[in-house]
Amino acid sequence: MIAKEIAEFYEAGKEAGRLFQGLGRIEFARMQELMRRYLPPLPAVVADVGGGPGTYACWLATQGYQVHLRDPVPLHVRQARQASEKQPSHPVASAEVGDARQLAMPEASFDAVLLHGPMYHLTEKSDRLLALAEARRVLRPDGVLLAVAITSYASTVVGVVNGWVWDPAYLGMIREEISTGQHRCPANWKLFTTSFFHHPDLLKAEIEEAGFRHEATLGIQGPGGMAPELEAAWKDEARRQAILQVARLMEHEPVHSPHMVAVARKPRSE
């Protein structure tokens, strides 16, 4: 269902802890804020497509949502089920292996769809449009789409901050990302796997081409990942709130954030 190198990257199992350390902490906190802002009121049924090991699905279940997770990586599905079992009072409704381009889900059966990995690990536009078409199909009229993407300058910013751009191979990688959106990590770097990085305008255009009504594209983390000694800063309440406040202030300039989320709706007429 997905490229071999992507499957191997995630089968290493690191995704389960990603949102509980470093930049992931900012992403998780901000996505919780944004989901509270944009998801429909309870009771509501949510499809978490590309939901990984279930971190978001489990949190949404504790909030009272009925969540159905689909992910192409079998390890992620097993981890999501295990995480759900640890909160028996608020279980995830289902967690199954699935492909965002062909969801085994009924038409017009969800109030909201979250798309995480599909928008960046489907590197061909035609595949991303298939995933968006499936999201629209399973949504009820006026249902909400939250589509997460990686911004086209994500590697560039972190590469400058860390001095990685002095490596010609890394510099060539970001040149390709900015010009074509295609991310391919050089052989001597082990940072991320095969992906597509969006400019906000392109993300909006693809979502509208798929028939959605685009409402906003918002930066998730902002530039907080560049904060010195981020782990220590996050543990300090005042500094943590400052990082989140900066992300909120800059959310309408998503190019300054590693991840962004497009908010859109299925037209009421469908």
PDB file of N, CA and C in Angstrom, residues 167-223:
ATOM      1  N   ASP A 167      26.537  20.714   4.587  1.00  0.00           N
ATOM      2  CA  ASP A 167      26.717  19.464   3.850  1.00  0.00           C
ATOM      3  C   ASP A 167      26.079  19.610   2.465  1.00  0.00           C
ATOM      4  N   PRO A 168      26.850  19.477   1.377  1.00  0.00           N
ATOM      5  CA  PRO A 168      26.290  19.640   0.032  1.00  0.00           C
ATOM      6  C   PRO A 168      25.116  18.707  -0.258  1.00  0.00           C
ATOM      7  N   ALA A 169      25.143  17.509   0.314  1.00  0.00           N
ATOM      8  CA  ALA A 169      24.037  16.567   0.076  1.00  0.00           C
ATOM      9  C   ALA A 169      22.752  17.077   0.716  1.00  0.00           C
ATOM     10  N   TYR A 170      22.876  17.604   1.914  1.00  0.00           N
ATOM     11  CA  TYR A 170      21.700  18.159   2.583  1.00  0.00           C
ATOM     12  C   TYR A 170      21.187  19.384   1.836  1.00  0.00           C
ATOM     13  N   LEU A 171      22.109  20.230   1.407  1.00  0.00           N
ATOM     14  CA  LEU A 171      21.723  21.428   0.663  1.00  0.00           C
ATOM     15  C   LEU A 171      21.012  21.044  -0.640  1.00  0.00           C
ATOM     16  N   GLY A 172      21.478  20.007  -1.291  1.00  0.00           N
ATOM     17  CA  GLY A 172      20.807  19.538  -2.494  1.00  0.00           C
ATOM     18  C   GLY A 172      19.412  19.015  -2.201  1.00  0.00           C
ATOM     19  N   MET A 173      19.248  18.367  -1.055  1.00  0.00           N
ATOM     20  CA  MET A 173      17.929  17.865  -0.653  1.00  0.00           C
ATOM     21  C   MET A 173      16.930  19.002  -0.502  1.00  0.00           C
ATOM     22  N   ILE A 174      17.323  20.074   0.198  1.00  0.00           N
ATOM     23  CA  ILE A 174      16.370  21.157   0.413  1.00  0.00           C
ATOM     24  C   ILE A 174      16.131  21.955  -0.872  1.00  0.00           C
ATOM     25  N   ARG A 175      17.116  21.989  -1.749  1.00  0.00           N
ATOM     26  CA  ARG A 175      16.896  22.633  -3.049  1.00  0.00           C
ATOM     27  C   ARG A 175      15.765  21.917  -3.800  1.00  0.00           C
ATOM     28  N   GLU A 176      15.788  20.593  -3.759  1.00  0.00           N
ATOM     29  CA  GLU A 176      14.749  19.804  -4.423  1.00  0.00           C
ATOM     30  C   GLU A 176      13.394  19.993  -3.739  1.00  0.00           C
ATOM     31  N   GLU A 177      13.394  20.017  -2.417  1.00  0.00           N
ATOM     32  CA  GLU A 177      12.141  20.210  -1.675  1.00  0.00           C
ATOM     33  C   GLU A 177      11.468  21.535  -2.046  1.00  0.00           C
ATOM     34  N   ILE A 178      12.262  22.583  -2.104  1.00  0.00           N
ATOM     35  CA  ILE A 178      11.696  23.903  -2.380  1.00  0.00           C
ATOM     36  C   ILE A 178      11.223  24.015  -3.832  1.00  0.00           C
ATOM     37  N   SER A 179      11.948  23.390  -4.743  1.00  0.00           N
ATOM     38  CA  SER A 179      11.596  23.529  -6.162  1.00  0.00           C
ATOM     39  C   SER A 179      10.495  22.587  -6.612  1.00  0.00           C
ATOM     40  N   THR A 180      10.442  21.378  -6.035  1.00  0.00           N
ATOM     41  CA  THR A 180       9.458  20.384  -6.502  1.00  0.00           C
ATOM     42  C   THR A 180       8.540  19.853  -5.414  1.00  0.00           C
ATOM     43  N   GLY A 181       8.881  20.088  -4.145  1.00  0.00           N
ATOM     44  CA  GLY A 181       8.109  19.525  -3.041  1.00  0.00           C
ATOM     45  C   GLY A 181       8.543  18.128  -2.639  1.00  0.00           C
ATOM     46  N   GLN A 182       9.366  17.490  -3.456  1.00  0.00           N
ATOM     47  CA  GLN A 182       9.745  16.105  -3.176  1.00  0.00           C
ATOM     48  C   GLN A 182      10.900  16.034  -2.172  1.00  0.00           C
ATOM     49  N   HIS A 183      10.672  15.295  -1.091  1.00  0.00           N
ATOM     50  CA  HIS A 183      11.701  15.106  -0.062  1.00  0.00           C
ATOM     51  C   HIS A 183      12.278  13.705  -0.182  1.00  0.00           C
ATOM     52  N   ARG A 184      13.577  13.641  -0.404  1.00  0.00           N
ATOM     53  CA  ARG A 184      14.296  12.366  -0.406  1.00  0.00           C
ATOM     54  C   ARG A 184      15.563  12.561   0.414  1.00  0.00           C
ATOM     55  N   CYS A 185      15.653  11.883   1.521  1.00  0.00           N
ATOM     56  CA  CYS A 185      16.791  12.066   2.419  1.00  0.00           C
ATOM     57  C   CYS A 185      18.053  11.447   1.808  1.00  0.00           C
ATOM     58  N   PRO A 186      19.173  12.178   1.780  1.00  0.00           N
ATOM     59  CA  PRO A 186      20.415  11.604   1.258  1.00  0.00           C
ATOM     60  C   PRO A 186      20.835  10.373   2.052  1.00  0.00           C
ATOM     61  N   ALA A 187      21.629   9.526   1.410  1.00  0.00           N
ATOM     62  CA  ALA A 187      22.016   8.254   2.023  1.00  0.00           C
ATOM     63  C   ALA A 187      22.746   8.430   3.349  1.00  0.00           C
ATOM     64  N   ASN A 188      23.484   9.536   3.498  1.00  0.00           N
ATOM     65  CA  ASN A 188      24.257   9.738   4.730  1.00  0.00           C
ATOM     66  C   ASN A 188      23.463  10.450   5.820  1.00  0.00           C
ATOM     67  N   TRP A 189      22.152  10.662   5.577  1.00  0.00           N
ATOM     68  CA  TRP A 189      21.285  11.291   6.574  1.00  0.00           C
ATOM     69  C   TRP A 189      20.126  10.350   6.894  1.00  0.00           C
ATOM     70  N   LYS A 190      19.741  10.267   8.167  1.00  0.00           N
ATOM     71  CA  LYS A 190      18.656   9.384   8.605  1.00  0.00           C
ATOM     72  C   LYS A 190      17.627  10.184   9.396  1.00  0.00           C
ATOM     73  N   LEU A 191      17.067  11.222   8.759  1.00  0.00           N
ATOM     74  CA  LEU A 191      16.160  12.113   9.467  1.00  0.00           C
ATOM     75  C   LEU A 191      14.698  11.766   9.243  1.00  0.00           C
ATOM     76  N   PHE A 192      14.302  11.585   8.001  1.00  0.00           N
ATOM     77  CA  PHE A 192      12.904  11.317   7.674  1.00  0.00           C
ATOM     78  C   PHE A 192      12.879  10.473   6.420  1.00  0.00           C
ATOM     79  N   THR A 193      11.697  10.040   6.048  1.00  0.00           N
ATOM     80  CA  THR A 193      11.571   9.158   4.900  1.00  0.00           C
ATOM     81  C   THR A 193      10.877   9.863   3.737  1.00  0.00           C
ATOM     82  N   THR A 194      10.716   9.160   2.645  1.00  0.00           N
ATOM     83  CA  THR A 194      10.141   9.687   1.410  1.00  0.00           C
ATOM     84  C   THR A 194       8.833  10.431   1.669  1.00  0.00           C
ATOM     85  N   SER A 195       8.775  11.683   1.215  1.00  0.00           N
ATOM     86  CA  SER A 195       7.621  12.526   1.514  1.00  0.00           C
ATOM     87  C   SER A 195       7.443  13.602   0.448  1.00  0.00           C
ATOM     88  N   PHE A 196       6.316  14.295   0.559  1.00  0.00           N
ATOM     89  CA  PHE A 196       6.058  15.481  -0.242  1.00  0.00           C
ATOM     90  C   PHE A 196       5.799  16.645   0.705  1.00  0.00           C
ATOM     91  N   PHE A 197       6.484  17.768   0.477  1.00  0.00           N
ATOM     92  CA  PHE A 197       6.347  18.945   1.322  1.00  0.00           C
ATOM     93  C   PHE A 197       5.565  20.010   0.554  1.00  0.00           C
ATOM     94  N   HIS A 198       4.533  20.550   1.182  1.00  0.00           N
ATOM     95  CA  HIS A 198       3.642  21.500   0.526  1.00  0.00           C
ATOM     96  C   HIS A 198       3.981  22.957   0.842  1.00  0.00           C
ATOM     97  N   HIS A 199       3.784  23.810  -0.137  1.00  0.00           N
ATOM     98  CA  HIS A 199       3.612  25.234   0.144  1.00  0.00           C
ATOM     99  C   HIS A 199       2.140  25.417   0.522  1.00  0.00           C
ATOM    100  N   PRO A 200       1.806  26.328   1.446  1.00  0.00           N
ATOM    101  CA  PRO A 200       0.405  26.491   1.847  1.00  0.00           C
ATOM    102  C   PRO A 200      -0.548  26.730   0.675  1.00  0.00           C
ATOM    103  N   ASP A 201      -0.118  27.493  -0.310  1.00  0.00           N
ATOM    104  CA  ASP A 201      -0.996  27.753  -1.454  1.00  0.00           C
ATOM    105  C   ASP A 201      -1.305  26.477  -2.229  1.00  0.00           C
ATOM    106  N   LEU A 202      -0.320  25.610  -2.355  1.00  0.00           N
ATOM    107  CA  LEU A 202      -0.530  24.355  -3.068  1.00  0.00           C
ATOM    108  C   LEU A 202      -1.466  23.439  -2.284  1.00  0.00           C
ATOM    109  N   LEU A 203      -1.296  23.401  -0.974  1.00  0.00           N
ATOM    110  CA  LEU A 203      -2.184  22.583  -0.144  1.00  0.00           C
ATOM    111  C   LEU A 203      -3.630  23.030  -0.310  1.00  0.00           C
ATOM    112  N   LYS A 204      -3.860  24.329  -0.246  1.00  0.00           N
ATOM    113  CA  LYS A 204      -5.209  24.862  -0.448  1.00  0.00           C
ATOM    114  C   LYS A 204      -5.741  24.489  -1.823  1.00  0.00           C
ATOM    115  N   ALA A 205      -4.906  24.620  -2.846  1.00  0.00           N
ATOM    116  CA  ALA A 205      -5.338  24.335  -4.215  1.00  0.00           C
ATOM    117  C   ALA A 205      -5.746  22.872  -4.368  1.00  0.00           C
ATOM    118  N   GLU A 206      -4.982  21.959  -3.778  1.00  0.00           N
ATOM    119  CA  GLU A 206      -5.325  20.542  -3.895  1.00  0.00           C
ATOM    120  C   GLU A 206      -6.627  20.230  -3.178  1.00  0.00           C
ATOM    121  N   ILE A 207      -6.821  20.822  -2.026  1.00  0.00           N
ATOM    122  CA  ILE A 207      -8.045  20.573  -1.269  1.00  0.00           C
ATOM    123  C   ILE A 207      -9.261  21.117  -2.016  1.00  0.00           C
ATOM    124  N   GLU A 208      -9.121  22.276  -2.618  1.00  0.00           N
ATOM    125  CA  GLU A 208     -10.229  22.828  -3.392  1.00  0.00           C
ATOM    126  C   GLU A 208     -10.467  22.019  -4.672  1.00  0.00           C
ATOM    127  N   GLU A 209      -9.401  21.543  -5.294  1.00  0.00           N
ATOM    128  CA  GLU A 209      -9.562  20.709  -6.488  1.00  0.00           C
ATOM    129  C   GLU A 209     -10.320  19.430  -6.165  1.00  0.00           C
ATOM    130  N   ALA A 210     -10.172  18.937  -4.928  1.00  0.00           N
ATOM    131  CA  ALA A 210     -10.876  17.729  -4.500  1.00  0.00           C
ATOM    132  C   ALA A 210     -12.330  17.994  -4.126  1.00  0.00           C
ATOM    133  N   GLY A 211     -12.768  19.245  -4.226  1.00  0.00           N
ATOM    134  CA  GLY A 211     -14.171  19.554  -4.001  1.00  0.00           C
ATOM    135  C   GLY A 211     -14.529  20.048  -2.624  1.00  0.00           C
ATOM    136  N   PHE A 212     -13.546  20.364  -1.803  1.00  0.00           N
ATOM    137  CA  PHE A 212     -13.809  20.881  -0.465  1.00  0.00           C
ATOM    138  C   PHE A 212     -13.920  22.404  -0.476  1.00  0.00           C
ATOM    139  N   ARG A 213     -14.561  22.927   0.535  1.00  0.00           N
ATOM    140  CA  ARG A 213     -14.602  24.370   0.768  1.00  0.00           C
ATOM    141  C   ARG A 213     -13.530  24.708   1.799  1.00  0.00           C
ATOM    142  N   HIS A 214     -12.438  25.299   1.348  1.00  0.00           N
ATOM    143  CA  HIS A 214     -11.300  25.600   2.219  1.00  0.00           C
ATOM    144  C   HIS A 214     -11.633  26.760   3.145  1.00  0.00           C
ATOM    145  N   GLU A 215     -11.323  26.605   4.437  1.00  0.00           N
ATOM    146  CA  GLU A 215     -11.588  27.664   5.415  1.00  0.00           C
ATOM    147  C   GLU A 215     -10.315  28.331   5.914  1.00  0.00           C
ATOM    148  N   ALA A 216      -9.281  27.554   6.156  1.00  0.00           N
ATOM    149  CA  ALA A 216      -8.039  28.134   6.690  1.00  0.00           C
ATOM    150  C   ALA A 216      -6.920  27.124   6.573  1.00  0.00           C
ATOM    151  N   THR A 217      -5.693  27.626   6.454  1.00  0.00           N
ATOM    152  CA  THR A 217      -4.505  26.792   6.598  1.00  0.00           C
ATOM    153  C   THR A 217      -3.661  27.422   7.693  1.00  0.00           C
ATOM    154  N   LEU A 218      -3.392  26.661   8.731  1.00  0.00           N
ATOM    155  CA  LEU A 218      -2.773  27.199   9.936  1.00  0.00           C
ATOM    156  C   LEU A 218      -1.479  26.471  10.274  1.00  0.00           C
ATOM    157  N   GLY A 219      -0.470  27.233  10.663  1.00  0.00           N
ATOM    158  CA  GLY A 219       0.745  26.630  11.179  1.00  0.00           C
ATOM    159  C   GLY A 219       0.461  25.954  12.508  1.00  0.00           C
ATOM    160  N   ILE A 220       1.084  24.826  12.746  1.00  0.00           N
ATOM    161  CA  ILE A 220       0.827  24.082  13.990  1.00  0.00           C
ATOM    162  C   ILE A 220       1.833  24.478  15.073  1.00  0.00           C
ATOM    163  N   GLN A 221       3.120  24.181  14.869  1.00  0.00           N
ATOM    164  CA  GLN A 221       4.101  24.426  15.939  1.00  0.00           C
ATOM    165  C   GLN A 221       4.649  25.846  15.957  1.00  0.00           C
ATOM    166  N   GLY A 222       4.566  26.564  14.837  1.00  0.00           N
ATOM    167  CA  GLY A 222       5.288  27.820  14.767  1.00  0.00           C
ATOM    168  C   GLY A 222       6.787  27.554  14.802  1.00  0.00           C
ATOM    169  N   PRO A 223       7.585  28.563  15.145  1.00  0.00           N
ATOM    170  CA  PRO A 223       9.041  28.382  15.169  1.00  0.00           C
ATOM    171  C   PRO A 223       9.570  27.876  16.507  1.00  0.00           C
TER     172      PRO A 223
END
